[in-house]
C-alpha positions as protocol buffer text, in pm:
chain_id: "A"
residue {
  index: 1
  type: MET
  ca { x: 2826 y: 148 z: -326 }
}
residue {
  index: 2
  type: THR
  ca { x: 2770 y: -3 z: 17 }
}
residue {
  index: 3
  type: ILE
  ca { x: 2444 y: 145 z: 147 }
}
residue {
  index: 4
  type: LEU
  ca { x: 2310 y: 95 z: 498 }
}
residue {
  index: 5
  type: ILE
  ca { x: 1930 y: 109 z: 520 }
}
residue {
  index: 6
  type: THR
  ca { x: 1759 y: 96 z: 860 }
}
residue {
  index: 7
  type: GLY
  ca { x: 1406 y: -40 z: 870 }
}
residue {
  index: 8
  type: THR
  ca { x: 1439 y: -286 z: 581 }
}
residue {
  index: 9
  type: ALA
  ca { x: 1171 y: -513 z: 721 }
}
residue {
  index: 10
  type: GLY
  ca { x: 932 y: -217 z: 684 }
}
residue {
  index: 11
  type: PHE
  ca { x: 720 y: -110 z: 390 }
}
residue {
  index: 12
  type: ILE
  ca { x: 938 y: 165 z: 239 }
}
residue {
  index: 13
  type: GLY
  ca { x: 1267 y: 15 z: 359 }
}
residue {
  index: 14
  type: GLN
  ca { x: 1211 y: -314 z: 181 }
}
residue {
  index: 15
  type: ALA
  ca { x: 1100 y: -148 z: -141 }
}
residue {
  index: 16
  type: LEU
  ca { x: 1401 y: 85 z: -145 }
}
residue {
  index: 17
  type: ALA
  ca { x: 1646 y: -192 z: -66 }
}
residue {
  index: 18
  type: LEU
  ca { x: 1506 y: -402 z: -349 }
}
residue {
  index: 19
  type: LYS
  ca { x: 1543 y: -112 z: -596 }
}
residue {
  index: 20
  type: LEU
  ca { x: 1902 y: -38 z: -493 }
}
residue {
  index: 21
  type: LEU
  ca { x: 1996 y: -405 z: -509 }
}
residue {
  index: 22
  type: ASN
  ca { x: 1853 y: -426 z: -861 }
}
residue {
  index: 23
  type: ASN
  ca { x: 2071 y: -126 z: -949 }
}
residue {
  index: 24
  type: GLY
  ca { x: 2381 y: -325 z: -846 }
}
residue {
  index: 25
  type: ASN
  ca { x: 2449 y: -182 z: -499 }
}
residue {
  index: 26
  type: LYS
  ca { x: 2543 y: -371 z: -189 }
}
residue {
  index: 27
  type: VAL
  ca { x: 2281 y: -317 z: 83 }
}
residue {
  index: 28
  type: ILE
  ca { x: 2324 y: -370 z: 456 }
}
residue {
  index: 29
  type: GLY
  ca { x: 1974 y: -394 z: 607 }
}
residue {
  index: 30
  type: LEU
  ca { x: 1899 y: -330 z: 972 }
}
residue {
  index: 31
  type: ASP
  ca { x: 1573 y: -387 z: 1153 }
}
residue {
  index: 32
  type: ASN
  ca { x: 1461 y: -482 z: 1504 }
}
residue {
  index: 33
  type: HIS
  ca { x: 1159 y: -684 z: 1386 }
}
residue {
  index: 34
  type: ASN
  ca { x: 936 y: -532 z: 1653 }
}
residue {
  index: 35
  type: ASN
  ca { x: 574 y: -634 z: 1698 }
}
residue {
  index: 36
  type: TYR
  ca { x: 408 y: -294 z: 1627 }
}
residue {
  index: 37
  type: TYR
  ca { x: 228 y: -495 z: 1355 }
}
residue {
  index: 38
  type: ASP
  ca { x: 234 y: -848 z: 1218 }
}
residue {
  index: 39
  type: VAL
  ca { x: 595 y: -973 z: 1234 }
}
residue {
  index: 40
  type: LYS
  ca { x: 520 y: -1236 z: 965 }
}
residue {
  index: 41
  type: LEU
  ca { x: 462 y: -961 z: 709 }
}
residue {
  index: 42
  type: LYS
  ca { x: 803 y: -814 z: 797 }
}
residue {
  index: 43
  type: GLU
  ca { x: 971 y: -1153 z: 765 }
}
residue {
  index: 44
  type: ASP
  ca { x: 802 y: -1219 z: 430 }
}
residue {
  index: 45
  type: ARG
  ca { x: 933 y: -885 z: 300 }
}
residue {
  index: 46
  type: LEU
  ca { x: 1282 y: -985 z: 412 }
}
residue {
  index: 47
  type: LYS
  ca { x: 1262 y: -1321 z: 236 }
}
residue {
  index: 48
  type: ILE
  ca { x: 1252 y: -1138 z: -95 }
}
residue {
  index: 49
  type: LEU
  ca { x: 1559 y: -932 z: -7 }
}
residue {
  index: 50
  type: MET
  ca { x: 1752 y: -1233 z: 121 }
}
residue {
  index: 51
  type: LYS
  ca { x: 1737 y: -1391 z: -225 }
}
residue {
  index: 52
  type: ASN
  ca { x: 1991 y: -1133 z: -343 }
}
residue {
  index: 53
  type: SER
  ca { x: 2354 y: -1216 z: -258 }
}
residue {
  index: 54
  type: ASN
  ca { x: 2435 y: -847 z: -224 }
}
residue {
  index: 55
  type: TYR
  ca { x: 2200 y: -811 z: 70 }
}
residue {
  index: 56
  type: VAL
  ca { x: 2314 y: -857 z: 431 }
}
residue {
  index: 57
  type: HIS
  ca { x: 2067 y: -842 z: 716 }
}
residue {
  index: 58
  type: GLU
  ca { x: 2132 y: -741 z: 1077 }
}
residue {
  index: 59
  type: LYS
  ca { x: 1858 y: -789 z: 1334 }
}
residue {
  index: 60
  type: LYS
  ca { x: 1950 y: -492 z: 1550 }
}
residue {
  index: 61
  type: ASP
  ca { x: 1791 y: -185 z: 1705 }
}
residue {
  index: 62
  type: ILE
  ca { x: 1907 y: 171 z: 1631 }
}
residue {
  index: 63
  type: THR
  ca { x: 1849 y: 258 z: 1997 }
}
residue {
  index: 64
  type: ASN
  ca { x: 2140 y: 28 z: 2090 }
}
residue {
  index: 65
  type: LYS
  ca { x: 2439 y: 251 z: 2019 }
}
residue {
  index: 66
  type: LYS
  ca { x: 2701 y: -20 z: 2068 }
}
residue {
  index: 67
  type: ASP
  ca { x: 2537 y: -256 z: 1818 }
}
residue {
  index: 68
  type: LEU
  ca { x: 2505 y: 29 z: 1572 }
}
residue {
  index: 69
  type: GLU
  ca { x: 2872 y: 130 z: 1611 }
}
residue {
  index: 70
  type: ASN
  ca { x: 2976 y: -230 z: 1542 }
}
residue {
  index: 71
  type: ILE
  ca { x: 2774 y: -241 z: 1221 }
}
residue {
  index: 72
  type: PHE
  ca { x: 2926 y: 86 z: 1097 }
}
residue {
  index: 73
  type: ASN
  ca { x: 3280 y: -20 z: 1190 }
}
residue {
  index: 74
  type: HIS
  ca { x: 3242 y: -355 z: 1014 }
}
residue {
  index: 75
  type: PHE
  ca { x: 3063 y: -258 z: 691 }
}
residue {
  index: 76
  type: LYS
  ca { x: 3189 y: 101 z: 643 }
}
residue {
  index: 77
  type: PRO
  ca { x: 2878 y: 223 z: 451 }
}
residue {
  index: 78
  type: SER
  ca { x: 2930 y: 521 z: 228 }
}
residue {
  index: 79
  type: ILE
  ca { x: 2559 y: 608 z: 223 }
}
residue {
  index: 80
  type: VAL
  ca { x: 2307 y: 573 z: 508 }
}
residue {
  index: 81
  type: VAL
  ca { x: 1928 y: 583 z: 471 }
}
residue {
  index: 82
  type: ASN
  ca { x: 1740 y: 597 z: 803 }
}
residue {
  index: 83
  type: LEU
  ca { x: 1383 y: 468 z: 773 }
}
residue {
  index: 84
  type: ALA
  ca { x: 1366 y: 296 z: 1111 }
}
residue {
  index: 85
  type: ALA
  ca { x: 1122 y: 481 z: 1336 }
}
residue {
  index: 86
  type: GLN
  ca { x: 808 y: 440 z: 1541 }
}
residue {
  index: 87
  type: ALA
  ca { x: 537 y: 513 z: 1286 }
}
residue {
  index: 88
  type: GLY
  ca { x: 176 y: 620 z: 1314 }
}
residue {
  index: 89
  type: VAL
  ca { x: 9 y: 946 z: 1422 }
}
residue {
  index: 90
  type: ARG
  ca { x: -268 y: 791 z: 1632 }
}
residue {
  index: 91
  type: TYR
  ca { x: -42 y: 542 z: 1810 }
}
residue {
  index: 92
  type: SER
  ca { x: 164 y: 842 z: 1933 }
}
residue {
  index: 93
  type: LEU
  ca { x: -133 y: 951 z: 2142 }
}
residue {
  index: 94
  type: LYS
  ca { x: -122 y: 618 z: 2326 }
}
residue {
  index: 95
  type: GLU
  ca { x: 253 y: 539 z: 2349 }
}
residue {
  index: 96
  type: PRO
  ca { x: 442 y: 872 z: 2336 }
}
residue {
  index: 97
  type: LEU
  ca { x: 760 y: 741 z: 2492 }
}
residue {
  index: 98
  type: SER
  ca { x: 808 y: 490 z: 2212 }
}
residue {
  index: 99
  type: TYR
  ca { x: 845 y: 789 z: 1977 }
}
residue {
  index: 100
  type: ILE
  ca { x: 1095 y: 962 z: 2204 }
}
residue {
  index: 101
  type: ASN
  ca { x: 1305 y: 647 z: 2229 }
}
residue {
  index: 102
  type: ASN
  ca { x: 1300 y: 536 z: 1867 }
}
residue {
  index: 103
  type: ASN
  ca { x: 1268 y: 857 z: 1675 }
}
residue {
  index: 104
  type: LEU
  ca { x: 1490 y: 1083 z: 1884 }
}
residue {
  index: 105
  type: LEU
  ca { x: 1743 y: 864 z: 2067 }
}
residue {
  index: 106
  type: GLY
  ca { x: 1764 y: 621 z: 1774 }
}
residue {
  index: 107
  type: PHE
  ca { x: 1820 y: 904 z: 1524 }
}
residue {
  index: 108
  type: ALA
  ca { x: 2084 y: 1061 z: 1748 }
}
residue {
  index: 109
  type: ASN
  ca { x: 2274 y: 730 z: 1738 }
}
residue {
  index: 110
  type: ILE
  ca { x: 2253 y: 728 z: 1359 }
}
residue {
  index: 111
  type: LEU
  ca { x: 2391 y: 1082 z: 1343 }
}
residue {
  index: 112
  type: GLU
  ca { x: 2680 y: 997 z: 1577 }
}
residue {
  index: 113
  type: CYS
  ca { x: 2775 y: 687 z: 1379 }
}
residue {
  index: 114
  type: CYS
  ca { x: 2763 y: 881 z: 1049 }
}
residue {
  index: 115
  type: ARG
  ca { x: 2979 y: 1154 z: 1202 }
}
residue {
  index: 116
  type: HIS
  ca { x: 3252 y: 914 z: 1314 }
}
residue {
  index: 117
  type: ASN
  ca { x: 3258 y: 695 z: 1003 }
}
residue {
  index: 118
  type: GLU
  ca { x: 3300 y: 944 z: 717 }
}
residue {
  index: 119
  type: VAL
  ca { x: 2955 y: 876 z: 570 }
}
residue {
  index: 120
  type: LYS
  ca { x: 2916 y: 1069 z: 245 }
}
residue {
  index: 121
  type: HIS
  ca { x: 2538 y: 1122 z: 270 }
}
residue {
  index: 122
  type: LEU
  ca { x: 2265 y: 1059 z: 526 }
}
residue {
  index: 123
  type: VAL
  ca { x: 1913 y: 1044 z: 386 }
}
residue {
  index: 124
  type: TYR
  ca { x: 1630 y: 1016 z: 638 }
}
residue {
  index: 125
  type: ALA
  ca { x: 1252 y: 994 z: 650 }
}
residue {
  index: 126
  type: SER
  ca { x: 1055 y: 1295 z: 764 }
}
residue {
  index: 127
  type: SER
  ca { x: 682 y: 1329 z: 715 }
}
residue {
  index: 128
  type: SER
  ca { x: 409 y: 1553 z: 572 }
}
residue {
  index: 129
  type: SER
  ca { x: 279 y: 1551 z: 931 }
}
residue {
  index: 130
  type: VAL
  ca { x: 532 y: 1822 z: 1018 }
}
residue {
  index: 131
  type: TYR
  ca { x: 305 y: 2077 z: 841 }
}
residue {
  index: 132
  type: GLY
  ca { x: 62 y: 2035 z: 1130 }
}
residue {
  index: 133
  type: ALA
  ca { x: -160 y: 2343 z: 1172 }
}
residue {
  index: 134
  type: ASN
  ca { x: -57 y: 2489 z: 831 }
}
residue {
  index: 135
  type: THR
  ca { x: -351 y: 2544 z: 602 }
}
residue {
  index: 136
  type: LEU
  ca { x: -190 y: 2717 z: 301 }
}
residue {
  index: 137
  type: MET
  ca { x: -194 y: 2469 z: 13 }
}
residue {
  index: 138
  type: PRO
  ca { x: 8 y: 2315 z: -138 }
}
residue {
  index: 139
  type: PHE
  ca { x: 247 y: 2251 z: 152 }
}
residue {
  index: 140
  type: SER
  ca { x: 584 y: 2390 z: 58 }
}
residue {
  index: 141
  type: VAL
  ca { x: 929 y: 2327 z: 206 }
}
residue {
  index: 142
  type: LYS
  ca { x: 955 y: 2707 z: 215 }
}
residue {
  index: 143
  type: GLN
  ca { x: 685 y: 2724 z: 484 }
}
residue {
  index: 144
  type: ASN
  ca { x: 739 y: 2741 z: 856 }
}
residue {
  index: 145
  type: VAL
  ca { x: 656 y: 2408 z: 1030 }
}
residue {
  index: 146
  type: ASP
  ca { x: 664 y: 2499 z: 1396 }
}
residue {
  index: 147
  type: HIS
  ca { x: 311 y: 2385 z: 1492 }
}
residue {
  index: 148
  type: PRO
  ca { x: 292 y: 2001 z: 1482 }
}
residue {
  index: 149
  type: LEU
  ca { x: -35 y: 1843 z: 1585 }
}
residue {
  index: 150
  type: SER
  ca { x: 105 y: 1509 z: 1712 }
}
residue {
  index: 151
  type: LEU
  ca { x: 414 y: 1391 z: 1894 }
}
residue {
  index: 152
  type: TYR
  ca { x: 497 y: 1181 z: 1588 }
}
residue {
  index: 153
  type: ALA
  ca { x: 510 y: 1498 z: 1379 }
}
residue {
  index: 154
  type: ALA
  ca { x: 714 y: 1675 z: 1648 }
}
residue {
  index: 155
  type: THR
  ca { x: 977 y: 1396 z: 1643 }
}
residue {
  index: 156
  type: LYS
  ca { x: 1004 y: 1424 z: 1262 }
}
residue {
  index: 157
  type: LYS
  ca { x: 1054 y: 1801 z: 1285 }
}
residue {
  index: 158
  type: ALA
  ca { x: 1312 y: 1739 z: 1560 }
}
residue {
  index: 159
  type: ASN
  ca { x: 1496 y: 1497 z: 1326 }
}
residue {
  index: 160
  type: GLU
  ca { x: 1528 y: 1774 z: 1067 }
}
residue {
  index: 161
  type: LEU
  ca { x: 1673 y: 2009 z: 1330 }
}
residue {
  index: 162
  type: MET
  ca { x: 1909 y: 1747 z: 1467 }
}
residue {
  index: 163
  type: ALA
  ca { x: 2035 y: 1672 z: 1119 }
}
residue {
  index: 164
  type: HIS
  ca { x: 2096 y: 2040 z: 1055 }
}
residue {
  index: 165
  type: SER
  ca { x: 2314 y: 2071 z: 1363 }
}
residue {
  index: 166
  type: TYR
  ca { x: 2531 y: 1780 z: 1244 }
}
residue {
  index: 167
  type: SER
  ca { x: 2547 y: 1921 z: 893 }
}
residue {
  index: 168
  type: HIS
  ca { x: 2656 y: 2254 z: 1033 }
}
residue {
  index: 169
  type: LEU
  ca { x: 2905 y: 2130 z: 1294 }
}
residue {
  index: 170
  type: TYR
  ca { x: 3054 y: 1828 z: 1115 }
}
residue {
  index: 171
  type: LYS
  ca { x: 2982 y: 1902 z: 747 }
}
residue {
  index: 172
  type: LEU
  ca { x: 2779 y: 1581 z: 725 }
}
residue {
  index: 173
  type: PRO
  ca { x: 2555 y: 1603 z: 414 }
}
residue {
  index: 174
  type: THR
  ca { x: 2196 y: 1525 z: 520 }
}
residue {
  index: 175
  type: THR
  ca { x: 1874 y: 1518 z: 322 }
}
residue {
  index: 176
  type: GLY
  ca { x: 1531 y: 1491 z: 487 }
}
residue {
  index: 177
  type: LEU
  ca { x: 1238 y: 1359 z: 284 }
}
residue {
  index: 178
  type: ARG
  ca { x: 884 y: 1455 z: 382 }
}
residue {
  index: 179
  type: PHE
  ca { x: 675 y: 1159 z: 265 }
}
residue {
  index: 180
  type: PHE
  ca { x: 309 y: 1217 z: 174 }
}
residue {
  index: 181
  type: THR
  ca { x: 79 y: 919 z: 246 }
}
residue {
  index: 182
  type: VAL
  ca { x: 278 y: 638 z: 86 }
}
residue {
  index: 183
  type: TYR
  ca { x: 76 y: 335 z: -30 }
}
residue {
  index: 184
  type: GLY
  ca { x: 110 y: 26 z: -245 }
}
residue {
  index: 185
  type: PRO
  ca { x: 187 y: -347 z: -232 }
}
residue {
  index: 186
  type: TRP
  ca { x: 338 y: -470 z: 96 }
}
residue {
  index: 187
  type: ASP
  ca { x: 216 y: -169 z: 293 }
}
residue {
  index: 188
  type: ARG
  ca { x: 143 y: -182 z: 667 }
}
residue {
  index: 189
  type: PRO
  ca { x: -174 y: -335 z: 814 }
}
residue {
  index: 190
  type: ASP
  ca { x: -231 y: -23 z: 1026 }
}
residue {
  index: 191
  type: MET
  ca { x: -239 y: 202 z: 719 }
}
residue {
  index: 192
  type: ALA
  ca { x: -574 y: 304 z: 573 }
}
residue {
  index: 193
  type: LEU
  ca { x: -556 y: 114 z: 246 }
}
residue {
  index: 194
  type: GLN
  ca { x: -484 y: -229 z: 396 }
}
residue {
  index: 195
  type: LYS
  ca { x: -720 y: -171 z: 689 }
}
residue {
  index: 196
  type: PHE
  ca { x: -999 y: -78 z: 449 }
}
residue {
  index: 197
  type: ALA
  ca { x: -928 y: -371 z: 216 }
}
residue {
  index: 198
  type: SER
  ca { x: -925 y: -620 z: 500 }
}
residue {
  index: 199
  type: SER
  ca { x: -1249 y: -488 z: 652 }
}
residue {
  index: 200
  type: ILE
  ca { x: -1430 y: -481 z: 318 }
}
residue {
  index: 201
  type: MET
  ca { x: -1334 y: -839 z: 232 }
}
residue {
  index: 202
  type: ASN
  ca { x: -1436 y: -958 z: 579 }
}
residue {
  index: 203
  type: ASN
  ca { x: -1770 y: -772 z: 577 }
}
residue {
  index: 204
  type: LYS
  ca { x: -1661 y: -539 z: 856 }
}
residue {
  index: 205
  type: ILE
  ca { x: -1739 y: -169 z: 891 }
}
residue {
  index: 206
  type: ILE
  ca { x: -1466 y: 73 z: 795 }
}
residue {
  index: 207
  type: GLU
  ca { x: -1419 y: 388 z: 1001 }
}
residue {
  index: 208
  type: VAL
  ca { x: -1410 y: 699 z: 780 }
}
residue {
  index: 209
  type: PHE
  ca { x: -1268 y: 989 z: 981 }
}
residue {
  index: 210
  type: ASN
  ca { x: -1339 y: 1359 z: 925 }
}
residue {
  index: 211
  type: ASN
  ca { x: -1672 y: 1236 z: 781 }
}
residue {
  index: 212
  type: GLY
  ca { x: -1492 y: 1145 z: 459 }
}
residue {
  index: 213
  type: ASN
  ca { x: -1373 y: 1500 z: 397 }
}
residue {
  index: 214
  type: HIS
  ca { x: -1004 y: 1421 z: 417 }
}
residue {
  index: 215
  type: LYS
  ca { x: -792 y: 1499 z: 115 }
}
residue {
  index: 216
  type: ARG
  ca { x: -459 y: 1320 z: 91 }
}
residue {
  index: 217
  type: ASP
  ca { x: -171 y: 1344 z: -151 }
}
residue {
  index: 218
  type: PHE
  ca { x: -143 y: 966 z: -193 }
}
residue {
  index: 219
  type: THR
  ca { x: 202 y: 871 z: -322 }
}
residue {
  index: 220
  type: TYR
  ca { x: 271 y: 530 z: -478 }
}
residue {
  index: 221
  type: ILE
  ca { x: 563 y: 330 z: -342 }
}
residue {
  index: 222
  type: ASP
  ca { x: 750 y: 298 z: -675 }
}
residue {
  index: 223
  type: ASP
  ca { x: 748 y: 676 z: -713 }
}
residue {
  index: 224
  type: ILE
  ca { x: 891 y: 707 z: -362 }
}
residue {
  index: 225
  type: THR
  ca { x: 1177 y: 467 z: -428 }
}
residue {
  index: 226
  type: GLU
  ca { x: 1258 y: 624 z: -765 }
}
residue {
  index: 227
  type: CYS
  ca { x: 1282 y: 966 z: -600 }
}
residue {
  index: 228
  type: MET
  ca { x: 1493 y: 826 z: -318 }
}
residue {
  index: 229
  type: SER
  ca { x: 1736 y: 649 z: -550 }
}
residue {
  index: 230
  type: ARG
  ca { x: 1801 y: 986 z: -718 }
}
residue {
  index: 231
  type: VAL
  ca { x: 1840 y: 1173 z: -391 }
}
residue {
  index: 232
  type: ILE
  ca { x: 2084 y: 918 z: -256 }
}
residue {
  index: 233
  type: ASP
  ca { x: 2318 y: 975 z: -552 }
}
residue {
  index: 234
  type: LYS
  ca { x: 2327 y: 1352 z: -496 }
}
residue {
  index: 235
  type: PRO
  ca { x: 2450 y: 1450 z: -147 }
}
residue {
  index: 236
  type: ALA
  ca { x: 2312 y: 1771 z: -8 }
}
residue {
  index: 237
  type: GLN
  ca { x: 2518 y: 2081 z: -83 }
}
residue {
  index: 238
  type: PRO
  ca { x: 2538 y: 2417 z: 98 }
}
residue {
  index: 239
  type: ASN
  ca { x: 2316 y: 2689 z: -48 }
}
residue {
  index: 240
  type: ALA
  ca { x: 2556 y: 2976 z: -120 }
}
residue {
  index: 241
  type: LYS
  ca { x: 2260 y: 3214 z: -163 }
}
residue {
  index: 242
  type: TRP
  ca { x: 2113 y: 3137 z: 180 }
}
residue {
  index: 243
  type: SER
  ca { x: 2064 y: 3452 z: 387 }
}
residue {
  index: 244
  type: SER
  ca { x: 1982 y: 3489 z: 756 }
}
residue {
  index: 245
  type: LYS
  ca { x: 1788 y: 3804 z: 667 }
}
residue {
  index: 246
  type: ASN
  ca { x: 1545 y: 3600 z: 457 }
}
residue {
  index: 247
  type: PRO
  ca { x: 1610 y: 3240 z: 557 }
}
residue {
  index: 248
  type: ASP
  ca { x: 1500 y: 2953 z: 333 }
}
residue {
  index: 249
  type: PRO
  ca { x: 1363 y: 2676 z: 565 }
}
residue {
  index: 250
  type: SER
  ca { x: 1453 y: 2405 z: 315 }
}
residue {
  index: 251
  type: SER
  ca { x: 1823 y: 2475 z: 277 }
}
residue {
  index: 252
  type: SER
  ca { x: 2121 y: 2617 z: 464 }
}
residue {
  index: 253
  type: LEU
  ca { x: 2479 y: 2735 z: 446 }
}
residue {
  index: 254
  type: ALA
  ca { x: 2543 y: 2382 z: 574 }
}
residue {
  index: 255
  type: PRO
  ca { x: 2509 y: 2073 z: 347 }
}
residue {
  index: 256
  type: TRP
  ca { x: 2147 y: 2019 z: 451 }
}
residue {
  index: 257
  type: ARG
  ca { x: 1827 y: 1992 z: 244 }
}
residue {
  index: 258
  type: ILE
  ca { x: 1459 y: 1914 z: 289 }
}
residue {
  index: 259
  type: TYR
  ca { x: 1226 y: 1791 z: 11 }
}
residue {
  index: 260
  type: ASN
  ca { x: 860 y: 1696 z: -22 }
}
residue {
  index: 261
  type: ILE
  ca { x: 787 y: 1366 z: -193 }
}
residue {
  index: 262
  type: GLY
  ca { x: 418 y: 1367 z: -284 }
}
residue {
  index: 263
  type: ASN
  ca { x: 202 y: 1303 z: -588 }
}
residue {
  index: 264
  type: ASN
  ca { x: 110 y: 1673 z: -615 }
}
residue {
  index: 265
  type: LYS
  ca { x: -254 y: 1563 z: -676 }
}
residue {
  index: 266
  type: PRO
  ca { x: -465 y: 1541 z: -357 }
}
residue {
  index: 267
  type: VAL
  ca { x: -755 y: 1296 z: -370 }
}
residue {
  index: 268
  type: ASN
  ca { x: -1069 y: 1294 z: -152 }
}
residue {
  index: 269
  type: LEU
  ca { x: -1075 y: 998 z: 85 }
}
residue {
  index: 270
  type: LEU
  ca { x: -1414 y: 881 z: -46 }
}
residue {
  index: 271
  type: GLU
  ca { x: -1276 y: 875 z: -403 }
}
residue {
  index: 272
  type: TYR
  ca { x: -988 y: 663 z: -270 }
}
residue {
  index: 273
  type: ILE
  ca { x: -1236 y: 420 z: -112 }
}
residue {
  index: 274
  type: ASP
  ca { x: -1444 y: 415 z: -435 }
}
residue {
  index: 275
  type: SER
  ca { x: -1139 y: 309 z: -630 }
}
residue {
  index: 276
  type: LEU
  ca { x: -1060 y: 34 z: -376 }
}
residue {
  index: 277
  type: GLU
  ca { x: -1419 y: -91 z: -392 }
}
residue {
  index: 278
  type: LYS
  ca { x: -1401 y: -107 z: -770 }
}
residue {
  index: 279
  type: PHE
  ca { x: -1091 y: -326 z: -777 }
}
residue {
  index: 280
  type: LEU
  ca { x: -1203 y: -545 z: -486 }
}
residue {
  index: 281
  type: GLY
  ca { x: -1541 y: -586 z: -654 }
}
residue {
  index: 282
  type: LYS
  ca { x: -1716 y: -524 z: -324 }
}
residue {
  index: 283
  type: LYS
  ca { x: -1881 y: -226 z: -149 }
}
residue {
  index: 284
  type: ALA
  ca { x: -1766 y: -100 z: 189 }
}
residue {
  index: 285
  type: LYS
  ca { x: -1984 y: -61 z: 497 }
}
residue {
  index: 286
  type: LYS
  ca { x: -1890 y: 285 z: 619 }
}
residue {
  index: 287
  type: LYS
  ca { x: -1909 y: 450 z: 961 }
}
residue {
  index: 288
  type: PHE
  ca { x: -1847 y: 823 z: 944 }
}
residue {
  index: 289
  type: LEU
  ca { x: -1658 y: 976 z: 1237 }
}
residue {
  index: 290
  type: PRO
  ca { x: -1523 y: 1324 z: 1323 }
}
residue {
  index: 291
  type: LEU
  ca { x: -1163 y: 1435 z: 1274 }
}
residue {
  index: 292
  type: GLN
  ca { x: -931 y: 1247 z: 1507 }
}
residue {
  index: 293
  type: PRO
  ca { x: -689 y: 1430 z: 1743 }
}
residue {
  index: 294
  type: GLY
  ca { x: -347 y: 1466 z: 1577 }
}
residue {
  index: 295
  type: ASP
  ca { x: -480 y: 1428 z: 1221 }
}
residue {
  index: 296
  type: VAL
  ca { x: -418 y: 1692 z: 957 }
}
residue {
  index: 297
  type: PRO
  ca { x: -741 y: 1751 z: 753 }
}
residue {
  index: 298
  type: ASN
  ca { x: -571 y: 1779 z: 412 }
}
residue {
  index: 299
  type: THR
  ca { x: -228 y: 1725 z: 259 }
}
residue {
  index: 300
  type: TYR
  ca { x: -98 y: 1855 z: -78 }
}
residue {
  index: 301
  type: ALA
  ca { x: 270 y: 1852 z: -169 }
}
residue {
  index: 302
  type: ASP
  ca { x: 455 y: 2123 z: -357 }
}
residue {
  index: 303
  type: VAL
  ca { x: 730 y: 1921 z: -532 }
}
residue {
  index: 304
  type: ASN
  ca { x: 891 y: 2200 z: -733 }
}
residue {
  index: 305
  type: ASP
  ca { x: 1229 y: 2164 z: -559 }
}
residue {
  index: 306
  type: LEU
  ca { x: 1229 y: 1790 z: -617 }
}
residue {
  index: 307
  type: MET
  ca { x: 1160 y: 1846 z: -987 }
}
residue {
  index: 308
  type: LEU
  ca { x: 1430 y: 2113 z: -1022 }
}
residue {
  index: 309
  type: ASP
  ca { x: 1703 y: 1923 z: -837 }
}
residue {
  index: 310
  type: PHE
  ca { x: 1632 y: 1565 z: -948 }
}
residue {
  index: 311
  type: ASN
  ca { x: 1424 y: 1597 z: -1264 }
}
residue {
  index: 312
  type: TYR
  ca { x: 1150 y: 1378 z: -1126 }
}
residue {
  index: 313
  type: LYS
  ca { x: 791 y: 1412 z: -1009 }
}
residue {
  index: 314
  type: PRO
  ca { x: 581 y: 1128 z: -869 }
}
residue {
  index: 315
  type: GLN
  ca { x: 324 y: 1041 z: -1130 }
}
residue {
  index: 316
  type: THR
  ca { x: 142 y: 709 z: -1062 }
}
residue {
  index: 317
  type: THR
  ca { x: -236 y: 764 z: -1058 }
}
residue {
  index: 318
  type: VAL
  ca { x: -436 y: 650 z: -759 }
}
residue {
  index: 319
  type: ASN
  ca { x: -633 y: 410 z: -980 }
}
residue {
  index: 320
  type: ASP
  ca { x: -317 y: 241 z: -1106 }
}
residue {
  index: 321
  type: GLY
  ca { x: -164 y: 231 z: -760 }
}
residue {
  index: 322
  type: ILE
  ca { x: -470 y: 82 z: -593 }
}
residue {
  index: 323
  type: HIS
  ca { x: -506 y: -173 z: -873 }
}
residue {
  index: 324
  type: ASN
  ca { x: -150 y: -289 z: -808 }
}
residue {
  index: 325
  type: PHE
  ca { x: -212 y: -299 z: -435 }
}
residue {
  index: 326
  type: VAL
  ca { x: -531 y: -507 z: -471 }
}
residue {
  index: 327
  type: GLU
  ca { x: -352 y: -765 z: -691 }
}
residue {
  index: 328
  type: TRP
  ca { x: -86 y: -801 z: -420 }
}
residue {
  index: 329
  type: PHE
  ca { x: -335 y: -801 z: -134 }
}
residue {
  index: 330
  type: MET
  ca { x: -562 y: -1071 z: -283 }
}
residue {
  index: 331
  type: ASN
  ca { x: -265 y: -1291 z: -360 }
}
residue {
  index: 332
  type: TYR
  ca { x: -77 y: -1243 z: -33 }
}
residue {
  index: 333
  type: TYR
  ca { x: -382 y: -1297 z: 189 }
}
residue {
  index: 334
  type: ARG
  ca { x: -534 y: -1557 z: -48 }
}
residue {
  index: 335
  type: GLN
  ca { x: -871 y: -1376 z: -55 }
}
């Protein structure tokens, strides 16, 4: 298959592209190489992909509709995976318009191009952040998610709604994936694990929000890409049993589905830090701070639908995942 993946210079995008290439697919990668974080890290991820002759890279922006149309017209992808977005909950408090432009306008361009190019399946990144003010655990795709706590979360919820309208109107199969705290080798410098590791190794204080009482459903990158590779091969189908009298928020009479991808085993943030300290061989200097605006206190994924439909459940332990991350981190940054 020819698969178009947006955001291939990013953490999840690069890992997914590599997996699909190893499975024998042709991958068209698209990324704008923006400077939200270290561009060198993005370019180093791409160097690995460029070694494969079945990978083609386009340095373009999904907010540029004309460029996007040209790519679709030229490569005719049968599957599209949209991972390009403005990431980060806290950054959305500072630069809200970046989220409107990238996550809403950019996604609308993706939907339009899929609509006009007979794409067989659009898979796109949503987020556990959409659960917002929900407190019933574990978070289930059967729950209402109408109370986001950040603009980032609101744009991801909006993506799910936009996708539904295209699935309904144009019969475009779309699948949204709510990622739960993805981590692992090659992750972003603004994410907790790499921020903590860098600070610990450089004898700097790490900021521990919510006084360390966060619980997160940390999900290892290889589990994420394995799930995604299975989802890609199975386009969303209408749910014939869907009823407007008792609507299922995760499915529809249209070819539209939503899934959680999480480890289904929440871990306390301090346990996460303990594991990182163990593999780094160094203790952290901690500064405890209150819960930050926009943050969700705890996350915990119900992955029953994922297991039923794709016969897979993320399973990498936090200890194994952090061990793999530390090996990469120490080598990449030559600590």
